[in-house]
Short mmCIF file of C-alpha atoms in Angstrom, two decimals:
data_model
loop_
_atom_site.label_atom_id
_atom_site.label_comp_id
_atom_site.label_asym_id
_atom_site.label_seq_id
_atom_site.Cartn_x
_atom_site.Cartn_y
_atom_site.Cartn_z
CA MET A 1 -11.17 38.25 3.70
CA LYS A 2 -9.61 35.55 1.54
CA GLU A 3 -6.62 35.32 3.89
CA LYS A 4 -8.93 35.04 6.91
CA ILE A 5 -10.84 32.21 5.25
CA LEU A 6 -7.60 30.36 4.47
CA GLU A 7 -6.27 30.87 8.01
CA LYS A 8 -9.45 29.71 9.78
CA SER A 9 -9.97 26.79 7.36
CA ASN A 10 -6.38 25.68 7.90
CA GLU A 11 -6.91 25.69 11.67
CA LEU A 12 -10.15 23.71 11.46
CA PHE A 13 -8.84 21.19 8.91
CA LEU A 14 -5.76 20.43 11.04
CA ASN A 15 -7.77 20.10 14.25
CA LEU A 16 -10.75 18.19 12.89
CA GLY A 17 -9.73 16.76 9.51
CA PHE A 18 -10.32 17.71 5.87
CA LYS A 19 -13.33 15.45 5.44
CA SER A 20 -14.91 16.20 8.83
CA VAL A 21 -15.12 19.99 8.55
CA THR A 22 -18.11 21.39 6.64
CA MET A 23 -18.41 24.70 4.84
CA ASP A 24 -21.11 25.64 7.36
CA GLU A 25 -18.68 25.12 10.23
CA ILE A 26 -16.06 27.29 8.53
CA ALA A 27 -18.61 30.03 7.88
CA ASN A 28 -19.84 29.89 11.50
CA ALA A 29 -16.30 30.03 12.86
CA LEU A 30 -15.64 33.13 10.76
CA GLY A 31 -19.01 34.72 11.54
CA VAL A 32 -19.86 35.05 7.85
CA SER A 33 -22.27 33.37 5.44
CA LYS A 34 -21.30 30.49 3.15
CA LYS A 35 -21.97 32.85 0.27
CA THR A 36 -18.98 34.91 1.39
CA ILE A 37 -16.71 31.87 1.24
CA TYR A 38 -18.06 30.85 -2.18
CA LYS A 39 -17.20 34.32 -3.43
CA TYR A 40 -13.53 33.32 -3.13
CA PHE A 41 -13.68 29.52 -3.47
CA SER A 42 -16.09 27.73 -5.81
CA ASN A 43 -16.45 24.65 -3.57
CA LYS A 44 -14.87 22.81 -0.65
CA THR A 45 -12.37 21.00 -2.89
CA ALA A 46 -11.10 24.33 -4.24
CA LEU A 47 -10.78 25.62 -0.67
CA ILE A 48 -8.83 22.54 0.43
CA ALA A 49 -6.49 22.88 -2.56
CA ALA A 50 -5.85 26.52 -1.65
CA VAL A 51 -5.34 25.72 2.04
CA THR A 52 -2.83 22.92 1.35
CA ASP A 53 -0.94 25.09 -1.17
CA ASN A 54 -0.80 27.93 1.33
CA MET A 55 0.38 25.60 4.11
CA PHE A 56 3.03 24.10 1.83
CA GLU A 57 4.39 27.54 0.85
CA THR A 58 4.45 28.71 4.48
CA ILE A 59 6.36 25.63 5.66
CA CYS A 60 8.77 25.87 2.69
CA CYS A 61 9.58 29.51 3.52
CA SER A 62 10.28 28.59 7.15
CA ILE A 63 12.49 25.67 6.10
CA ASP A 64 14.38 27.89 3.60
CA THR A 65 15.12 30.32 6.43
CA VAL A 66 16.64 27.51 8.51
CA CYS A 67 18.66 26.15 5.56
CA GLU A 68 20.11 29.59 4.81
CA GLU A 69 21.80 29.50 8.23
CA LYS A 70 23.93 26.53 7.08
CA MET A 71 24.00 25.11 10.60
CA ASN A 72 25.30 21.70 11.62
CA PRO A 73 23.33 19.26 9.35
CA ILE A 74 22.00 17.23 12.31
CA ASP A 75 20.86 20.40 14.11
CA GLU A 76 19.24 21.47 10.84
CA LEU A 77 17.16 18.29 10.62
CA TYR A 78 15.85 18.79 14.16
CA HIS A 79 15.10 22.48 13.50
CA ILE A 80 13.10 21.50 10.41
CA LYS A 81 11.26 18.86 12.44
CA ARG A 82 10.25 21.53 14.99
CA ILE A 83 9.02 23.81 12.19
CA ILE A 84 6.86 21.02 10.74
CA MET A 85 5.40 20.24 14.17
CA SER A 86 4.61 23.90 14.88
CA HIS A 87 2.65 24.16 11.61
CA LEU A 88 0.92 20.78 11.75
CA LYS A 89 0.02 20.89 15.47
CA ASP A 90 0.76 17.16 15.90
CA GLU A 91 -1.96 16.15 13.40
CA LYS A 92 -4.23 14.70 16.12
CA SER A 93 -7.08 14.26 13.64
CA SER A 94 -4.81 12.70 10.99
CA PRO A 95 -5.87 15.32 8.42
CA PHE A 96 -3.47 14.10 5.75
CA TYR A 97 -4.82 10.58 5.99
CA GLN A 98 -8.26 12.07 5.25
CA LEU A 99 -6.73 14.13 2.46
CA GLN A 100 -5.23 11.01 0.88
CA LYS A 101 -8.46 9.04 1.22
CA TYR A 102 -11.07 11.61 0.18
CA TYR A 103 -9.10 14.10 -1.96
CA PRO A 104 -6.49 11.90 -3.69
CA LYS A 105 -5.74 14.34 -6.53
CA ILE A 106 -4.88 17.13 -4.09
CA TYR A 107 -2.84 14.71 -1.99
CA ALA A 108 -0.91 13.45 -5.04
CA SER A 109 -0.15 17.00 -6.19
CA LEU A 110 1.01 18.00 -2.71
CA THR A 111 3.21 14.91 -2.39
CA GLN A 112 4.85 15.60 -5.74
CA LYS A 113 5.65 19.19 -4.73
CA GLN A 114 6.99 17.98 -1.38
CA PHE A 115 9.25 15.48 -3.13
CA HIS A 116 10.85 18.10 -5.42
CA VAL A 117 11.49 20.51 -2.55
CA MET A 118 12.69 17.86 -0.10
CA GLN A 119 15.03 16.22 -2.61
CA GLU A 120 17.09 19.37 -2.94
CA THR A 121 17.02 20.17 0.78
CA VAL A 122 17.89 16.64 1.93
CA GLN A 123 20.65 16.18 -0.66
CA ASP A 124 22.26 19.45 0.41
CA ASN A 125 21.99 18.35 4.06
CA LEU A 126 23.58 14.98 3.27
CA GLN A 127 26.46 16.52 1.32
CA ARG A 128 27.24 19.01 4.09
CA GLY A 129 27.05 16.14 6.59
CA ILE A 130 29.66 14.23 4.59
CA ASP A 131 31.85 17.32 4.20
CA SER A 132 31.77 18.00 7.94
CA GLY A 133 32.55 14.39 8.87
CA LEU A 134 29.14 13.74 10.46
CA PHE A 135 27.88 11.40 7.73
CA ARG A 136 29.78 8.55 6.09
CA THR A 137 31.51 9.36 2.81
CA GLU A 138 30.31 6.20 1.04
CA ILE A 139 26.55 6.86 1.35
CA ASP A 140 24.59 7.23 -1.89
CA ILE A 141 23.11 10.72 -1.60
CA GLU A 142 20.50 10.24 -4.32
CA PHE A 143 19.30 6.95 -2.87
CA ILE A 144 19.26 8.13 0.77
CA SER A 145 17.32 11.29 -0.12
CA ARG A 146 14.63 9.19 -1.82
CA ILE A 147 14.48 6.69 1.06
CA TYR A 148 14.20 9.58 3.51
CA PHE A 149 11.23 11.05 1.62
CA SER A 150 9.60 7.64 1.30
CA GLY A 151 9.90 7.14 5.05
CA MET A 152 8.46 10.57 5.83
CA ILE A 153 5.42 9.68 3.74
CA GLY A 154 5.28 6.18 5.23
CA ILE A 155 5.06 7.27 8.87
CA LYS A 156 1.86 9.16 8.03
CA ASP A 157 0.18 5.91 6.99
CA GLN A 158 -2.58 5.35 9.52
CA GLN A 159 -2.77 1.66 8.72
CA LEU A 160 0.84 1.21 9.82
CA PHE A 161 1.02 3.86 12.53
CA PRO A 162 -2.43 4.46 14.06
CA VAL A 163 -2.76 7.87 15.71
CA ILE A 164 -4.07 6.32 18.93
CA LYS A 165 -0.72 4.56 19.35
CA TYR A 166 1.76 7.02 17.81
CA SER A 167 1.76 10.80 17.95
CA MET A 168 3.31 12.59 14.97
CA ASN A 169 5.95 14.06 17.28
CA THR A 170 6.99 10.56 18.42
CA LEU A 171 7.05 9.27 14.85
CA LEU A 172 9.19 12.16 13.61
CA ASN A 173 11.62 11.83 16.53
CA ASN A 174 11.98 8.06 16.05
CA TYR A 175 12.34 8.38 12.29
CA LEU A 176 14.96 11.13 12.52
CA GLU A 177 17.03 9.07 14.94
CA TYR A 178 16.68 6.01 12.68
CA HIS A 179 17.73 8.03 9.62
CA ILE A 180 20.71 9.74 11.26
CA ARG A 181 22.08 6.61 12.96
CA GLY A 182 22.00 4.80 9.62
CA ILE A 183 24.27 7.29 7.86
CA SER A 184 26.43 8.75 10.62
CA THR A 185 30.11 8.43 11.43
CA GLU A 186 31.15 8.08 15.07
CA LYS A 187 31.32 11.87 15.22
CA GLY A 188 27.78 12.08 13.83
CA VAL A 189 26.46 9.60 16.39
CA GLN A 190 27.98 11.69 19.20
CA GLU A 191 26.27 14.77 17.77
CA LEU A 192 22.99 12.87 17.55
CA GLU A 193 23.29 11.69 21.16
CA GLN A 194 23.78 15.30 22.26
CA GLN A 195 20.73 16.34 20.24
CA LEU A 196 18.62 13.59 21.82
CA LYS A 197 19.85 14.59 25.29
CA ASN A 198 18.92 18.25 24.64
CA ASN A 199 15.48 17.25 23.36
CA ASN A 200 14.80 15.30 26.55
CA LEU A 201 15.78 18.13 28.90
#
């Protein structure tokens, strides 16, 4: 039952937002009483913490699977982007903006975990890009990996990128192109152009 609660809550939170969804709505969607949910989660905050942890672990496992393939680093970035989109369903309700605003402790904890995981993944990607001649040899891997993470957090800022104007898919595509063009060799740019062409087919 706990897994069913997490799964349904995750779906509702992503579609409607962390603040917007009530415990009553979750219970109704599951066809159970609120008492059943409270048997596993003491309150809504505890449920949100569990849902975001579960989502984080699921996405990390999917990303690890992609990274294990050691594919072309530019292909890898686009594969990871597709994984994120498939899990976050384009964030039409801007759930993470609500998370940041109404549950800042959970948001801060999640962001810290994301940073530690992404640092390692992005630095490995950058090094393999340099080794394969796709990325310039003189780039500062430590600096670029931090800038990349900062940008990924930044494009979720609703004040800067309102959801009515920018979909998450558009933001991720634009940011990836911006990131890759900034660090690529001529060979890397050609690979990027091919990737962009494939994405538009």
